Amino acid sequence: MDKKIAVIFGDGIGPEVTQQSIKVLDAIARQFKHNFKYQYGLMGAVAIDKTGNPLPDETLQICLKSDAVLFGAIGHPKYDNDPSAKVRPEQGLLKIRKELGLFANIRPVITYTSLHYLSPLKNNRLENVDFIIFRELTGGIYFGKKQLSDDKTEASDDCIYHRDEIERVAHLAFQYAQKRRKVLTLVDKANVLETSRLWRKVIQELAKQYADVKVDYMFVDNAAMQIILNPKQFDVVLTENMFGDIISDEASVITGSLGLLPSASIGNKLALFEPIHGSYPQAAGKNIANPIGSILSAAMMLDHFQLHTEAELIREAVQWTLANGFVTKDIDPINNYSTSTIGELITDYVENRIPSKINKENMIISKSTII
Ligand code: IPM
Ligand code: MG
C-alpha cells in the first residue's frame, strides 16, 4: 500500500517521540511491503519562531495533499503565562483541526496490568478498564464568538452547536459502540445548558437507528466522579468539545502514565494522529520522553488505513516492552531506557529480531544502545 504521511514534529519532545514512530512505521513498511512517504511541516512555537505563524500555509498544503497526518506535540512555556500574547502555538492546532475538518477526537483509555501500581486509583478499580472517548472537536465554545469589552472588564465565549455537528460525531461513536460492548454514554450538562439539551435530543433520535446500542446519559460533573469511582462502567463516551477536553485528561491519568496514550482526530477526508501528552519542554532533547503514546498513535493511523494486522503487531510489541520492564523514566525512575531504545526495541519486535528469551543483563539501562 502506498501512503503519503504528513509529519509535524511540533514543539518540545514532539520531534524525538515522533521519530520513534517513523522508525516503527518504516519497519512495518519493510515487513509488509508498504510504501510510506513522509513530508515534513512546521506547526506550533517552532513555526512561530521561524515564520511568525503557528500554522504556515505550506504546512496546511502538505497536510491537504496527504493521506494522514502524524503530529508530535504543541506548546512552549514562554506563551503559557502571557494571556496578552496575540500569537500562540495552540492556535496552530485549533486551526489545523478546523481547516482539515477534524470533527471527532478519539481517545482510547485502557489500563495495563503491569502498570497498575502507577495509577492514582486502587488496583481493584483498574481491572477491565477499557473505554473510548469521542470528543467533538471543531465546534462549541472553542470556536464560538469571543468578545472582550472595550474597557476590558467583561469577556464572553459563545458556545454554539448545530445538529449536523452533533450528528456526524455521534454516528461515528454509535458505530464504534456497535463494534465494542454496545454501550454509549452521552456526557453533557442538559440540566443547565441549551446546547446540551440539543445534544440529548439529537442522540435520542439517532439512538433509534442503533437499536443494539444501549444509551446512557450522564451529567458532566457526575461523569467526572464516575471516571474515578468506577471507570470500568464505560464503553464509548460521547461528548462536546470542552467537556471532552477536560474528561479526557482526567481519564488519561487513571492509566498511570500520560505518556502511553494515543489519539486520533478524524474528519471526512483526513485524519490526524497524536499522542495525548503535551510538549513536556523540561524533557525536550534529553532522550527520556516516553515514545509509546506516539507509537500507538501511529498504530491508530494504520488502523485508519485498514492495516489492522500491522496495527495489532505494533500494539503487541508495545505490550511486550511494558511486560518486560523496557520502560522510560516516567514509568520507572530507577531502571529505565531512553526514548530511542524503546523505539528500537519496538522496531526490532516488529521485524522479528527479538529472541524469545531476551537477556536484560545484556542491555544498557538508560542508554540508547543495545549491546
Ligand atoms: C488537547 C489540548 C488542546 C485543546 C489545546 C492545546 C488547545 O488540550 O488537544 O486536548 O484544548 O483541545
Ligand atoms: Mg486537552
PDB file of C-alpha atoms in Angstrom, residues 3 11 30 42 53-54 67 131 145 163 170 188 202 210 213 226 234 238 255 271 287 313 327 342 368:
ATOM      1  CA  LYS A   3       0.553   6.244   1.631  1.00  0.00           C
ATOM      2  CA  ASP A  11       7.400  21.538  19.962  1.00  0.00           C
ATOM      3  CA  ARG A  30       9.645  -3.273   5.209  1.00  0.00           C
ATOM      4  CA  LEU A  42       6.116  23.121  10.851  1.00  0.00           C
ATOM      5  CA  ASN A  53       2.740  31.902  12.042  1.00  0.00           C
ATOM      6  CA  PRO A  54       1.782  28.912  14.256  1.00  0.00           C
ATOM      7  CA  ASP A  67      -3.456  10.568   3.414  1.00  0.00           C
ATOM      8  CA  PHE A 131     -13.261   2.738  27.172  1.00  0.00           C
ATOM      9  CA  LYS A 145     -17.511  34.192  19.009  1.00  0.00           C
ATOM     10  CA  ARG A 163     -27.411  19.485  14.947  1.00  0.00           C
ATOM     11  CA  ALA A 170     -22.461  10.763  17.077  1.00  0.00           C
ATOM     12  CA  ASP A 188     -23.486  16.685  28.907  1.00  0.00           C
ATOM     13  CA  VAL A 202     -30.270  14.544  18.677  1.00  0.00           C
ATOM     14  CA  TYR A 210     -28.733   1.920  16.516  1.00  0.00           C
ATOM     15  CA  VAL A 213     -26.627   0.096  21.409  1.00  0.00           C
ATOM     16  CA  GLN A 226     -17.676   8.184  37.873  1.00  0.00           C
ATOM     17  CA  PHE A 234     -17.819   2.989  30.414  1.00  0.00           C
ATOM     18  CA  LEU A 238     -19.548  10.816  23.598  1.00  0.00           C
ATOM     19  CA  THR A 255      -3.987   4.583  33.408  1.00  0.00           C
ATOM     20  CA  ALA A 271      -7.193  12.249   9.913  1.00  0.00           C
ATOM     21  CA  ASN A 287      16.022  11.360  25.013  1.00  0.00           C
ATOM     22  CA  LEU A 313       1.641  -6.044  15.669  1.00  0.00           C
ATOM     23  CA  VAL A 327      10.105   1.464  30.002  1.00  0.00           C
ATOM     24  CA  ILE A 342      12.249   1.927  23.295  1.00  0.00           C
ATOM     25  CA  SER A 368      20.119   4.336  23.663  1.00  0.00           C
TER      26      SER A 368
END
